[in-house]
Amino acid sequence: MNQVIGTSVSRTDGRAKVTGTATYGAEHQLPGLVHGYLITATIAHGRILTIDAQSIAQLPGVIAVFTHENMPRLFTPANDWASAQIYETRLPLSDNRVHYGGQIIGLVVADTLERARDAAHLARVEYQTDSVLVEVDKAAYEDSPPWFGEDFQFQEGTFETGDFSAARAGATTVVEATYTTETELNSPMEPHAIVAHWQTNNSVVTYEPTQWVRVSQGTYAQLLGIPTERVRVVSPYVGGAFGAKAFPWPHGILCVAAAREIQRPLKVVVSRRQMTANTGHRSQTEQTVRLATNETGRLMALEHTARTCTSPVEVFSEPCTAVTPVMYATPNLKLGQELAVLNVGTPTFMRAPGEAPGMFALESAMDELAWELGLDPVELRLQNETQAHQRRKHPFSAKYFADCLRTGAEQFGWSQRQMQPRSQQRDNLLVGWGMAAATFPGLRGSAEAKVRLLPDETAHVLTSANDMGTGSYTVIAMIAAETLGLPVERVRVEIGDSIMPDGGLAGGSQMTATLTPAVVNACQAVLETADAATVQQAFASLQATGRAAYEATGTAAPGEESTQFAFQSWGAHFCEVTVDEAIAQLRITRWVSVMNVGRVLNVKTAASQIRGGIIMGIGSALMEECHFDPATGHPVVYDLATYHFPAHADIPRIEVTFVGEPDLNFNPLGVRGVGEIGIMGVAPAVANAVYHATGKRIRSLPIIPDKLI
Ligand code: MOS
């Protein structure tokens, strides 16, 4: 049998997606399906005095209207990140209060989408309006409460080793700067949507995109006060999520509760405009970095503080400083994290939450330090590499960061760089070269998968895990094919359904590391069940005996390894930009990324994940920002035309290379995950290249043309 792992296998779900046969949440057709449309607040802070539900209930086709006055009873879920979790602590329509512009204040159900939408827009609402706060310079920041991170541990915002102030006072070179990033929207291509279908009033099926099928199931059960097994969540395809589809949002909770009242299958699609306020975003950030070195450029002190914002109805700190203790060795390290409340929707995880803006500040500051010291920025990073996590104290496992830096520099031709800003030109354009480092934690949870062998000589893998566009279908098939000794085409993968074994979370870049060892174990178990040394023997035995199938489950979970090692992936980005100063046109013309992510299971889909992260990072570097009108509190960005993001013409060819060895301390396959690391370090690599091209240090993202003039 040929080796499958480590080759390039095209997406097994690709054909279904491009031909339109892949069924997304809102595309599930059910007899008798009716449509819900959300009513949203036209003020950004205050109270609803009256909402005229009666008159819209009389409109043609309207079946029901839900407001805070008749919202069905819900129970508060545990919010323990294990059995149940919701994004926004306040339950939908739980009172008459409005906390942010565009907040959901009602739901109209009608026989058609058009009639529901029309009635929702005709709703007459009287408000008492309170003053609105959406401007960060007027916000009251306080020390952030500990946050629950993607690594499933609570993190304190404040952390200190050594004596930062004393070390800084004794340093020869000091760099100190403040960096800002703007509010970013997750903007998955597939809008948020749900279909809820009750069988009588005690069991429900939902069809919706979710990154965490089993926790969504448990959450609805707790909200509705019914046993978990009475809820089934079906999520075979997710059209992008980036952190915003892990748990139920208010629209999903509302849909499931309303569908029980009306006893009809109900669909609610959140419009693009409604998504801005109601399905998460990345908070704007303000960060200050202080670096102090001795005369040779060794970091003696490093301080990183961050300020981010949350909504009035949830505490979510964008953990910008989480990444700082892993990057560079320093005897004196100081971290701080503050949080303010604004009248904006609830922020949430967005690809490399905290780490991505945090890395913009840290890696921009490192570049400023390199110029200050007259050192090559690659050399500065090599010189200050740390072999241990400075917060957890464990040594890193299978770390090949230096290889990323050296290989990237070699591939890019970094040694040819002129050591002066504004010194490179081509075709009357300024040319700049920049680089920055990347890192992301290696995370792993526990999972279970079932493998079934059939007499037609196919193997089926079943698990609740899902694929949000990352390639899970394909790597699961590859792992089963390799373990069983079958061609990939003979493996059928069925995922994204809560009736299947618990496949865990597609978040924190951990699905592959979590799930694939369980698939290996299930494959081995099914051969044991069949009492067969090979899959061919098992098939022969099925055919000879007339037995319908062999079936077995396998589980896998982390052990004690995280008490000995810190697991982190690494990378380096090198890029070239050109700047036409006359019209402030900035283009990215070349990109080289070298990544160390443990074993690479599928070279093609892994490189695609890295490229996707880089493209998203270029979006944050150059275009993405959502502003709020201080007069009304409403976002002035509300669709994919007003929210700018990169198109094909903005993106150069992106070279991706993987280096290093499998991380066998981490899991039996040595695989760490590729979902988020691609975006890390992208924005600072661009900003650093812009400095090299123009001599302008841009410390606020995105780098829109105004900032270059
Ligand atoms: Mo991610 S932000 O863990 O989906």
XYZ file of C-alpha atoms and ligand atoms in Angstrom:
713
model
C 0.000 0.000 0.000
C 1.357 3.414 -0.939
C 1.875 5.958 1.747
C -0.974 8.471 1.959
C 0.058 10.636 4.911
C 2.240 13.525 3.838
C 1.084 13.501 0.211
C -1.154 16.072 -1.493
C -4.742 14.837 -1.653
C -7.373 17.140 -3.149
C -10.373 17.892 -0.965
C -12.722 14.930 -0.951
C -15.649 17.356 -0.434
C -14.461 19.708 -3.173
C -16.718 18.393 -5.926
C -19.819 18.555 -3.700
C -18.990 22.142 -2.813
C -18.306 23.454 -6.291
C -21.299 21.670 -7.819
C -23.677 22.891 -5.114
C -24.642 19.488 -3.749
C -23.069 20.182 -0.347
C -25.996 21.174 1.863
C -25.395 24.104 4.218
C -27.596 24.887 7.224
C -30.124 27.193 5.562
C -30.402 24.932 2.513
C -32.111 22.093 4.357
C -35.604 21.780 2.915
C -38.360 20.494 5.179
C -42.083 20.170 4.443
C -44.030 22.959 6.129
C -40.937 25.078 6.718
C -41.712 28.652 7.787
C -39.424 31.653 7.942
C -38.303 33.898 10.741
C -36.887 37.386 10.309
C -35.142 39.241 13.105
C -36.302 42.661 14.287
C -33.272 44.691 15.332
C -32.900 47.816 17.452
C -32.566 51.177 15.743
C -31.015 52.696 18.869
C -27.719 51.618 20.423
C -28.543 52.074 24.110
C -31.769 52.399 26.032
C -35.077 50.661 26.603
C -38.007 49.556 24.539
C -41.109 51.376 25.795
C -43.572 49.811 23.382
C -43.287 47.411 20.498
C -46.379 47.042 18.380
C -46.425 43.287 17.886
C -50.222 43.124 17.524
C -50.463 45.092 14.322
C -47.676 43.232 12.525
C -49.211 39.945 13.652
C -52.227 40.896 11.475
C -50.138 41.288 8.314
C -50.569 38.727 5.497
C -48.810 35.427 6.098
C -47.567 36.309 9.580
C -47.763 33.312 11.920
C -46.228 34.637 15.130
C -44.305 37.582 16.557
C -41.889 37.133 19.460
C -40.660 40.035 21.593
C -39.466 40.405 25.202
C -43.165 40.489 26.165
C -43.906 36.921 25.063
C -40.495 35.275 24.825
C -40.758 31.586 25.734
C -39.001 30.575 28.925
C -35.343 29.579 28.674
C -32.987 28.191 31.308
C -29.506 29.593 31.912
C -26.938 27.083 30.634
C -23.878 26.018 32.634
C -21.459 28.008 30.458
C -18.646 25.691 31.547
C -17.026 25.349 28.087
C -17.633 21.615 28.265
C -21.329 20.745 28.556
C -22.764 24.058 27.363
C -21.653 27.514 26.308
C -23.284 30.554 24.762
C -21.476 33.522 23.253
C -23.598 36.192 24.907
C -24.536 35.779 28.564
C -27.778 37.725 28.235
C -30.471 35.453 26.817
C -32.274 36.832 23.754
C -35.375 38.972 24.362
C -34.956 38.506 28.115
C -35.952 42.108 28.905
C -36.680 45.452 27.256
C -33.100 46.694 27.318
C -31.038 47.624 24.285
C -27.267 47.411 24.794
C -25.938 47.965 21.273
C -27.062 49.143 17.845
C -28.680 46.409 15.792
C -29.349 44.149 18.804
C -32.061 41.555 18.210
C -35.324 42.751 19.797
C -37.850 40.482 18.114
C -38.605 37.728 15.625
C -41.402 37.652 13.056
C -42.455 34.259 11.710
C -44.330 34.091 8.407
C -45.093 31.659 5.625
C -42.489 33.216 3.333
C -39.194 34.983 3.898
C -40.487 38.076 2.094
C -43.570 38.398 4.283
C -41.547 37.858 7.462
C -38.990 40.463 6.399
C -41.639 42.958 5.354
C -43.481 42.616 8.654
C -40.235 42.904 10.643
C -39.437 46.174 8.893
C -42.933 47.516 9.656
C -42.603 46.938 13.405
C -43.192 50.200 15.272
C -40.971 50.491 18.339
C -40.850 53.347 20.830
C -37.639 53.711 22.793
C -36.269 55.571 25.733
C -32.759 56.447 24.562
C -29.689 56.589 26.802
C -26.305 58.043 25.904
C -24.193 55.843 23.666
C -20.520 55.004 24.116
C -18.695 53.566 21.124
C -15.483 55.623 21.175
C -12.444 54.044 22.806
C -10.917 57.353 23.820
C -13.919 57.944 26.092
C -14.040 54.388 27.423
C -13.250 53.476 31.039
C -10.623 50.737 31.061
C -10.191 48.417 34.005
C -7.937 45.453 34.616
C -9.307 42.573 32.597
C -10.801 39.673 34.518
C -9.085 36.348 33.785
C -10.251 34.986 30.469
C -10.954 31.477 29.406
C -8.684 30.862 26.480
C -8.689 28.503 23.571
C -6.179 26.432 25.494
C -8.941 25.647 28.015
C -7.168 27.399 30.845
C -7.980 30.602 32.635
C -5.332 33.256 32.107
C -4.706 36.180 34.415
C -4.242 39.420 32.522
C -1.357 40.542 34.715
C 1.932 38.676 34.838
C 5.432 39.694 35.875
C 8.836 38.070 36.282
C 11.922 39.894 37.489
C 11.909 43.664 37.769
C 10.948 45.371 34.520
C 11.594 48.953 35.637
C 15.063 48.288 37.045
C 16.111 46.304 33.972
C 14.830 49.016 31.671
C 16.705 51.680 33.572
C 19.936 49.726 33.130
C 19.449 48.953 29.416
C 21.503 50.445 26.598
C 18.759 50.465 23.950
C 15.080 51.028 24.605
C 12.191 50.942 22.154
C 8.749 51.957 23.274
C 5.688 52.334 21.059
C 1.911 52.111 21.028
C 0.061 50.204 18.323
C -3.615 50.101 17.456
C -5.828 47.762 15.462
C -9.444 48.301 14.431
C -12.589 46.247 14.940
C -12.599 43.337 12.501
C -15.513 41.178 11.406
C -15.220 37.394 11.056
C -17.231 37.610 7.803
C -17.568 33.919 6.930
C -18.823 33.405 3.381
C -21.791 31.391 4.660
C -24.004 33.672 6.746
C -25.151 32.511 10.162
C -28.364 30.531 9.773
C -30.391 27.806 11.446
C -33.333 25.532 10.766
C -35.030 24.098 13.869
C -37.427 21.165 13.541
C -39.329 19.878 16.583
C -40.893 16.417 16.762
C -43.725 17.074 19.235
C -42.490 19.435 21.894
C -39.777 17.356 23.461
C -37.208 16.659 20.783
C -35.614 18.913 18.218
C -33.228 18.708 15.262
C -31.251 21.786 14.249
C -29.463 22.241 10.933
C -26.834 24.915 11.285
C -23.140 25.598 10.881
C -21.260 24.915 14.105
C -17.617 24.356 14.990
C -18.572 22.356 18.064
C -21.460 20.019 17.333
C -21.683 18.284 20.705
C -21.440 21.454 22.780
C -24.098 23.125 20.627
C -26.275 20.089 21.299
C -25.704 20.250 25.058
C -26.280 23.996 25.105
C -29.681 23.822 23.423
C -30.679 20.989 25.761
C -29.817 23.069 28.823
C -31.462 26.221 27.424
C -34.676 24.327 26.681
C -34.640 22.139 29.769
C -34.697 18.822 27.903
C -32.271 15.868 27.968
C -29.235 16.147 25.698
C -30.277 13.136 23.617
C -33.494 14.952 22.671
C -31.444 17.474 20.718
C -29.743 16.587 17.459
C -27.439 19.091 15.759
C -26.683 18.475 12.076
C -23.793 20.399 10.561
C -22.256 18.551 7.617
C -20.811 21.683 5.988
C -19.682 24.978 7.455
C -18.946 27.796 5.030
C -16.253 29.437 7.118
C -16.487 30.404 10.765
C -13.136 31.706 12.040
C -14.245 31.308 15.652
C -17.737 32.798 15.376
C -19.666 29.548 14.939
C -18.602 27.542 17.985
C -21.618 28.181 20.232
C -25.225 29.338 19.840
C -25.746 33.063 19.271
C -29.045 34.780 20.173
C -30.623 34.123 16.738
C -30.089 30.367 17.111
C -31.477 30.264 20.635
C -34.464 32.334 19.528
C -35.144 30.118 16.519
C -35.115 26.911 18.533
C -37.367 28.387 21.247
C -39.815 29.927 18.747
C -40.037 26.737 16.677
C -41.181 24.850 19.768
C -43.961 27.390 20.358
C -45.298 27.285 16.812
C -44.638 23.555 16.263
C -43.493 24.169 12.704
C -39.997 23.784 11.246
C -38.512 27.289 11.334
C -35.608 28.852 9.476
C -33.781 31.984 10.596
C -31.043 33.458 8.422
C -29.065 36.369 9.828
C -28.613 38.967 7.097
C -25.122 40.324 6.414
C -26.187 43.636 7.951
C -27.507 41.893 11.063
C -24.337 39.811 11.362
C -22.244 42.886 12.159
C -23.843 43.313 15.589
C -25.106 39.831 16.363
C -22.480 37.226 15.458
C -19.212 38.463 16.916
C -16.189 40.456 15.848
C -12.590 41.024 16.887
C -12.315 43.975 19.256
C -10.209 46.951 18.382
C -6.991 47.005 20.395
C -4.493 49.486 21.760
C -1.191 47.980 22.821
C 2.031 49.326 24.205
C 5.293 47.403 23.892
C 8.503 48.351 25.667
C 11.714 46.526 24.776
C 15.079 47.057 26.424
C 18.348 45.400 25.432
C 21.992 45.331 26.345
C 24.614 46.525 23.831
C 24.618 43.233 21.898
C 20.853 43.227 21.410
C 19.878 40.715 24.089
C 16.451 41.495 25.501
C 16.815 42.476 29.153
C 13.201 43.575 29.634
C 9.937 43.223 27.737
C 6.606 44.804 28.634
C 3.415 44.299 26.666
C 0.095 45.799 27.731
C -3.177 45.666 25.846
C -6.546 47.391 25.983
C -9.547 45.841 24.299
C -13.319 46.295 24.434
C -16.326 44.132 25.136
C -20.108 44.538 24.974
C -22.320 45.360 27.976
C -23.664 41.788 27.999
C -20.538 39.604 27.904
C -16.974 39.713 29.176
C -14.603 38.946 26.321
C -10.994 40.084 26.492
C -9.037 39.871 23.255
C -5.979 38.191 24.816
C -3.247 40.083 22.964
C -0.521 39.362 25.499
C -1.017 35.585 25.541
C 1.585 35.157 22.821
C 4.307 37.289 24.386
C 5.838 34.809 26.884
C 6.577 32.250 24.159
C 8.433 34.427 21.684
C 11.650 35.858 23.122
C 13.753 35.118 26.186
C 13.933 37.891 28.748
C 14.677 37.826 32.468
C 12.201 40.652 33.077
C 8.779 40.213 31.549
C 5.673 42.234 32.317
C 2.188 41.769 30.878
C -1.025 43.663 31.439
C -4.477 43.498 29.931
C -7.337 45.973 30.327
C -10.922 45.885 29.203
C -13.603 48.530 28.614
C -17.321 48.201 27.921
C -18.772 49.852 24.822
C -22.266 49.846 23.325
C -21.189 47.436 20.604
C -22.138 43.837 19.878
C -20.377 41.031 21.709
C -16.828 40.367 20.475
C -15.558 36.825 20.183
C -12.851 34.521 18.895
C -11.564 35.421 15.459
C -8.743 33.387 13.891
C -5.832 33.595 16.345
C -7.868 35.613 18.870
C -5.537 37.927 20.767
C -2.464 36.389 19.247
C -2.914 38.023 15.830
C -3.185 41.673 17.009
C -0.745 40.883 19.826
C 1.808 39.734 17.293
C 1.310 42.943 15.262
C 2.466 44.965 18.267
C 5.274 42.657 19.357
C 6.734 41.970 15.908
C 6.477 45.618 14.857
C 8.352 46.584 18.021
C 11.008 43.935 17.336
C 11.512 45.455 13.888
C 11.815 48.938 15.377
C 14.373 47.538 17.796
C 16.382 45.941 14.966
C 16.610 49.309 13.161
C 17.550 51.005 16.411
C 20.328 48.480 17.020
C 21.408 48.355 13.367
C 20.874 44.587 13.463
C 19.302 42.314 10.873
C 15.775 41.568 12.208
C 16.259 37.861 11.457
C 19.463 37.891 13.492
C 17.759 39.754 16.359
C 15.080 37.082 16.543
C 17.572 34.189 16.381
C 19.592 35.789 19.120
C 16.627 36.145 21.474
C 14.888 32.843 20.889
C 13.584 31.169 24.041
C 13.690 27.416 24.577
C 11.006 27.510 27.274
C 7.533 28.962 27.701
C 8.180 31.818 30.114
C 4.802 31.582 31.772
C 4.371 27.823 32.045
C 8.114 27.218 32.421
C 8.108 24.031 30.334
C 10.566 23.534 27.470
C 9.123 23.575 23.971
C 8.695 20.269 22.214
C 9.940 19.874 18.625
C 10.644 23.562 18.111
C 12.138 24.509 14.741
C 11.684 28.285 14.804
C 15.293 28.989 13.827
C 14.878 26.727 10.782
C 11.810 28.758 9.768
C 13.807 31.991 9.977
C 16.867 30.662 8.147
C 14.979 28.772 5.430
C 12.665 31.724 4.831
C 15.555 34.174 4.589
C 17.322 31.851 2.159
C 14.260 31.315 -0.048
C 13.407 35.004 -0.112
C 16.940 36.182 -0.806
C 16.908 38.268 2.375
C 20.698 38.744 2.340
C 20.254 40.982 -0.726
C 18.246 43.513 1.293
C 19.609 47.065 1.336
C 20.013 48.130 4.966
C 18.421 51.547 4.446
C 14.789 52.588 4.220
C 13.799 54.015 0.809
C 16.865 52.460 -0.796
C 15.168 49.976 -3.135
C 13.236 51.071 -6.222
C 11.726 49.421 -9.268
C 9.636 50.948 -12.085
C 9.415 54.251 -10.184
C 7.986 52.469 -7.159
C 9.525 52.197 -3.729
C 10.239 48.575 -2.874
C 10.321 47.326 0.710
C 11.149 43.992 2.270
C 9.775 42.989 5.634
C 9.646 39.942 7.827
C 7.993 38.814 11.039
C 7.680 35.663 13.078
C 4.632 33.459 13.597
C 3.581 31.189 16.412
C 0.431 29.470 17.657
C -0.157 27.011 20.496
C -0.432 23.311 19.749
C -3.769 22.387 21.315
C -5.447 19.019 21.629
C -8.686 17.719 23.157
C -10.278 14.303 23.409
C -12.301 12.653 20.695
C -14.039 9.497 19.619
C -14.603 8.073 16.143
C -16.358 5.016 14.786
C -15.112 2.967 11.836
C -17.338 0.556 9.928
C -16.186 -1.930 7.302
C -18.745 -3.016 4.708
C -18.801 -5.999 2.326
C -18.544 -3.625 -0.668
C -14.936 -3.083 0.471
C -15.412 0.421 1.748
C -14.658 1.830 5.166
C -16.843 4.480 6.787
C -15.631 6.879 9.467
C -18.309 8.479 11.634
C -17.794 11.258 14.144
C -19.512 14.487 15.213
C -16.400 16.460 14.270
C -16.696 18.925 11.453
C -15.045 20.676 8.571
C -15.386 24.451 8.373
C -13.469 24.534 5.148
C -10.228 23.403 6.732
C -9.975 19.969 5.117
C -11.111 17.660 7.938
C -13.058 15.388 5.569
C -9.911 14.836 3.577
C -7.410 14.216 6.379
C -9.810 11.871 8.182
C -10.134 9.843 4.972
C -6.354 9.875 4.515
C -5.679 8.678 8.066
C -8.193 5.844 7.754
C -6.851 4.915 4.304
C -3.286 4.773 5.545
C -4.113 2.874 8.735
C -6.317 0.317 6.992
C -4.275 0.081 3.784
C -7.063 1.264 1.470
C -7.163 3.843 -1.321
C -8.565 7.170 -0.080
C -11.530 6.813 -2.475
C -12.697 3.728 -0.558
C -13.120 5.654 2.680
C -16.382 7.482 3.271
C -16.367 10.143 5.977
C -19.584 11.201 7.697
C -19.154 14.064 10.118
C -21.017 16.991 11.624
C -23.878 15.211 13.385
C -24.384 14.978 17.139
C -25.733 11.411 16.918
C -22.204 10.296 16.043
C -19.316 9.788 18.500
C -17.948 13.025 19.981
C -15.338 14.359 17.572
C -14.538 17.473 19.565
C -14.088 21.113 18.621
C -12.951 22.596 15.328
C -11.313 25.563 17.019
C -7.971 26.567 18.426
C -6.469 24.794 15.389
C -6.961 21.544 17.239
C -9.340 19.336 15.271
C -6.691 17.386 13.364
C -4.493 16.815 16.420
C -7.532 15.865 18.494
C -9.336 13.596 16.104
C -6.815 11.770 13.942
C -5.356 9.602 16.762
C -8.915 8.459 17.557
C -9.436 7.527 13.895
C -6.211 5.477 13.946
C -7.392 3.692 17.104
C -10.816 3.011 15.613
C -9.240 1.532 12.470
C -7.064 -0.771 14.538
C -10.012 -1.715 16.723
C -12.213 -2.655 13.778
C -9.550 -5.043 12.462
C -9.403 -6.642 15.903
C -13.175 -6.920 15.957
C -12.988 -8.660 12.591
C -10.160 -10.837 13.902
C -8.291 -9.880 10.737
C -4.654 -8.980 10.168
C -5.522 -6.879 7.123
C -8.560 -5.019 5.874
C -8.675 -7.377 2.895
C -9.108 -10.322 5.280
C -11.885 -8.437 7.041
C -13.673 -7.771 3.747
C -13.249 -11.415 2.723
C -14.733 -12.530 6.001
C -17.734 -10.207 5.547
C -18.306 -11.565 2.058
C -17.901 -15.191 3.132
C -20.167 -14.966 6.177
C -22.808 -12.591 4.820
C -22.321 -10.400 7.870
C -23.471 -6.793 7.288
C -20.498 -4.961 8.763
C -17.706 -4.826 11.283
C -17.739 -1.797 13.493
C -15.591 -0.404 16.288
C -14.938 2.885 18.027
C -11.634 4.417 18.997
C -10.875 7.196 21.429
C -7.871 9.401 22.018
C -7.080 12.013 24.626
C -4.097 14.034 25.791
C -2.022 12.469 28.576
C 0.468 14.000 30.983
C 2.648 15.484 28.248
C 1.590 19.072 28.907
C 3.087 18.818 32.407
C 6.492 18.296 30.762
C 6.404 20.266 27.523
C 4.992 23.408 26.011
C 3.574 22.810 22.535
C 3.766 25.607 20.041
C 3.956 25.887 16.265
C 6.322 28.340 14.613
C 6.839 30.202 11.405
C 8.346 33.145 9.590
C 6.901 35.390 6.893
C 8.976 37.347 4.386
C 7.276 39.781 2.024
C 7.902 42.449 -0.557
C 5.725 45.519 -1.022
C 5.761 48.270 -3.594
C 4.548 51.777 -2.842
C 3.575 54.416 -5.381
C 3.993 57.472 -3.206
C 2.188 59.798 -5.608
C -1.125 58.023 -5.072
C -0.308 56.092 -1.864
C -0.862 52.790 -3.611
C 0.515 49.880 -1.646
C 0.783 46.448 -3.236
C 2.110 43.196 -1.889
C 4.229 41.635 -4.602
C 5.943 38.625 -3.066
C 5.356 36.328 -0.103
C 7.415 33.498 1.384
C 6.266 31.613 4.484
C 8.068 28.833 6.270
C 6.121 26.943 8.890
C 6.944 24.378 11.568
C 3.682 22.660 12.530
C 4.777 19.127 13.412
C 3.909 16.435 10.881
C 2.047 17.657 7.812
C -0.683 15.153 6.953
C -1.831 16.674 3.660
C 0.650 19.026 2.051
C -1.966 20.566 -0.239
C -4.715 21.354 2.289
C -2.182 22.363 4.954
C -0.525 24.853 2.610
C -3.988 26.105 1.643
C -4.780 26.719 5.302
C -1.566 28.711 5.676
C -2.345 30.688 2.513
C -5.873 31.402 3.767
C -4.438 32.697 7.026
C -1.958 34.897 5.164
C -4.703 36.339 2.952
C -6.800 37.083 6.032
C -3.721 38.669 7.624
C -3.209 40.835 4.548
C -6.839 41.896 4.953
C -6.160 42.985 8.531
C -2.947 44.710 7.441
C -4.425 46.727 4.583
C -8.206 46.904 4.616
C -10.372 45.428 7.321
C -12.007 47.847 9.761
C -15.443 48.383 11.183
C -16.220 51.805 12.633
C -19.155 52.905 14.726
C -20.929 56.223 14.273
C -20.481 58.085 17.567
C -23.782 59.918 17.038
C -25.970 56.837 16.580
C -23.730 54.028 17.836
C -24.447 52.018 14.711
C -21.697 50.358 12.704
C -21.045 52.200 9.460
C -19.898 48.921 7.933
C -22.667 46.436 7.311
C -22.019 44.241 4.287
C -19.281 42.753 2.124
C -19.096 45.935 0.039
C -18.555 48.344 2.927
C -16.262 45.914 4.744
C -13.137 45.812 2.614
C -11.165 42.589 2.337
C -8.642 41.255 -0.177
C -9.679 40.023 -3.598
C -7.524 37.986 -5.963
C -5.800 41.029 -7.444
C -4.560 42.029 -3.971
C -2.740 38.767 -3.354
C 0.584 37.701 -4.856
C 1.747 34.128 -5.287
C 2.330 32.782 -1.773
C 5.140 30.260 -1.304
C 4.600 27.958 1.674
C 7.252 25.551 2.937
C 7.076 23.280 5.966
C 10.137 22.449 8.049
C 10.850 20.440 11.194
C 9.962 17.002 12.476
C 6.775 15.364 13.798
C 6.033 16.433 17.380
C 5.728 12.952 18.866
C 5.583 14.271 22.418
C 2.328 15.953 21.476
C 0.340 13.106 19.964
C 1.050 9.761 18.297
C 0.938 11.277 14.803
C 3.119 14.230 15.731
C 0.660 16.710 14.173
C 0.048 20.167 15.705
C -2.475 21.930 13.449
C -2.468 24.652 10.806
C -5.726 26.589 11.124
C -4.542 29.769 12.774
C -0.776 30.083 12.545
C -0.922 31.386 8.966
C -2.437 34.731 10.031
C 0.132 35.220 12.796
C 2.835 37.757 11.982
C 1.354 38.722 8.607
C 0.318 42.279 9.488
C 3.675 43.175 11.091
C 5.582 41.659 8.148
C 3.644 44.057 5.889
C 4.108 47.051 8.211
C 7.824 46.290 8.489
C 8.105 46.127 4.691
C 6.247 49.448 4.429
C 8.820 51.006 6.754
C 11.658 49.635 4.653
C 10.014 50.964 1.494
C 8.987 54.405 2.732
C 10.703 55.166 6.032
C 7.232 55.546 7.569
C 6.500 53.477 10.642
C 2.761 52.747 10.576
C 1.625 51.707 14.035
C -2.103 51.568 13.359
C -3.869 48.948 11.271
C -5.155 48.822 8.661
C -2.565 50.606 6.519
C -5.068 52.462 4.357
C -3.790 54.963 1.754
C -4.503 57.981 4.038
C -1.775 56.773 6.388
C 0.811 56.642 3.593
C 0.246 60.157 2.268
Mo -10.803 29.605 16.076
S -10.749 31.615 16.424
O -10.323 28.826 17.392
O -12.117 29.098 15.288
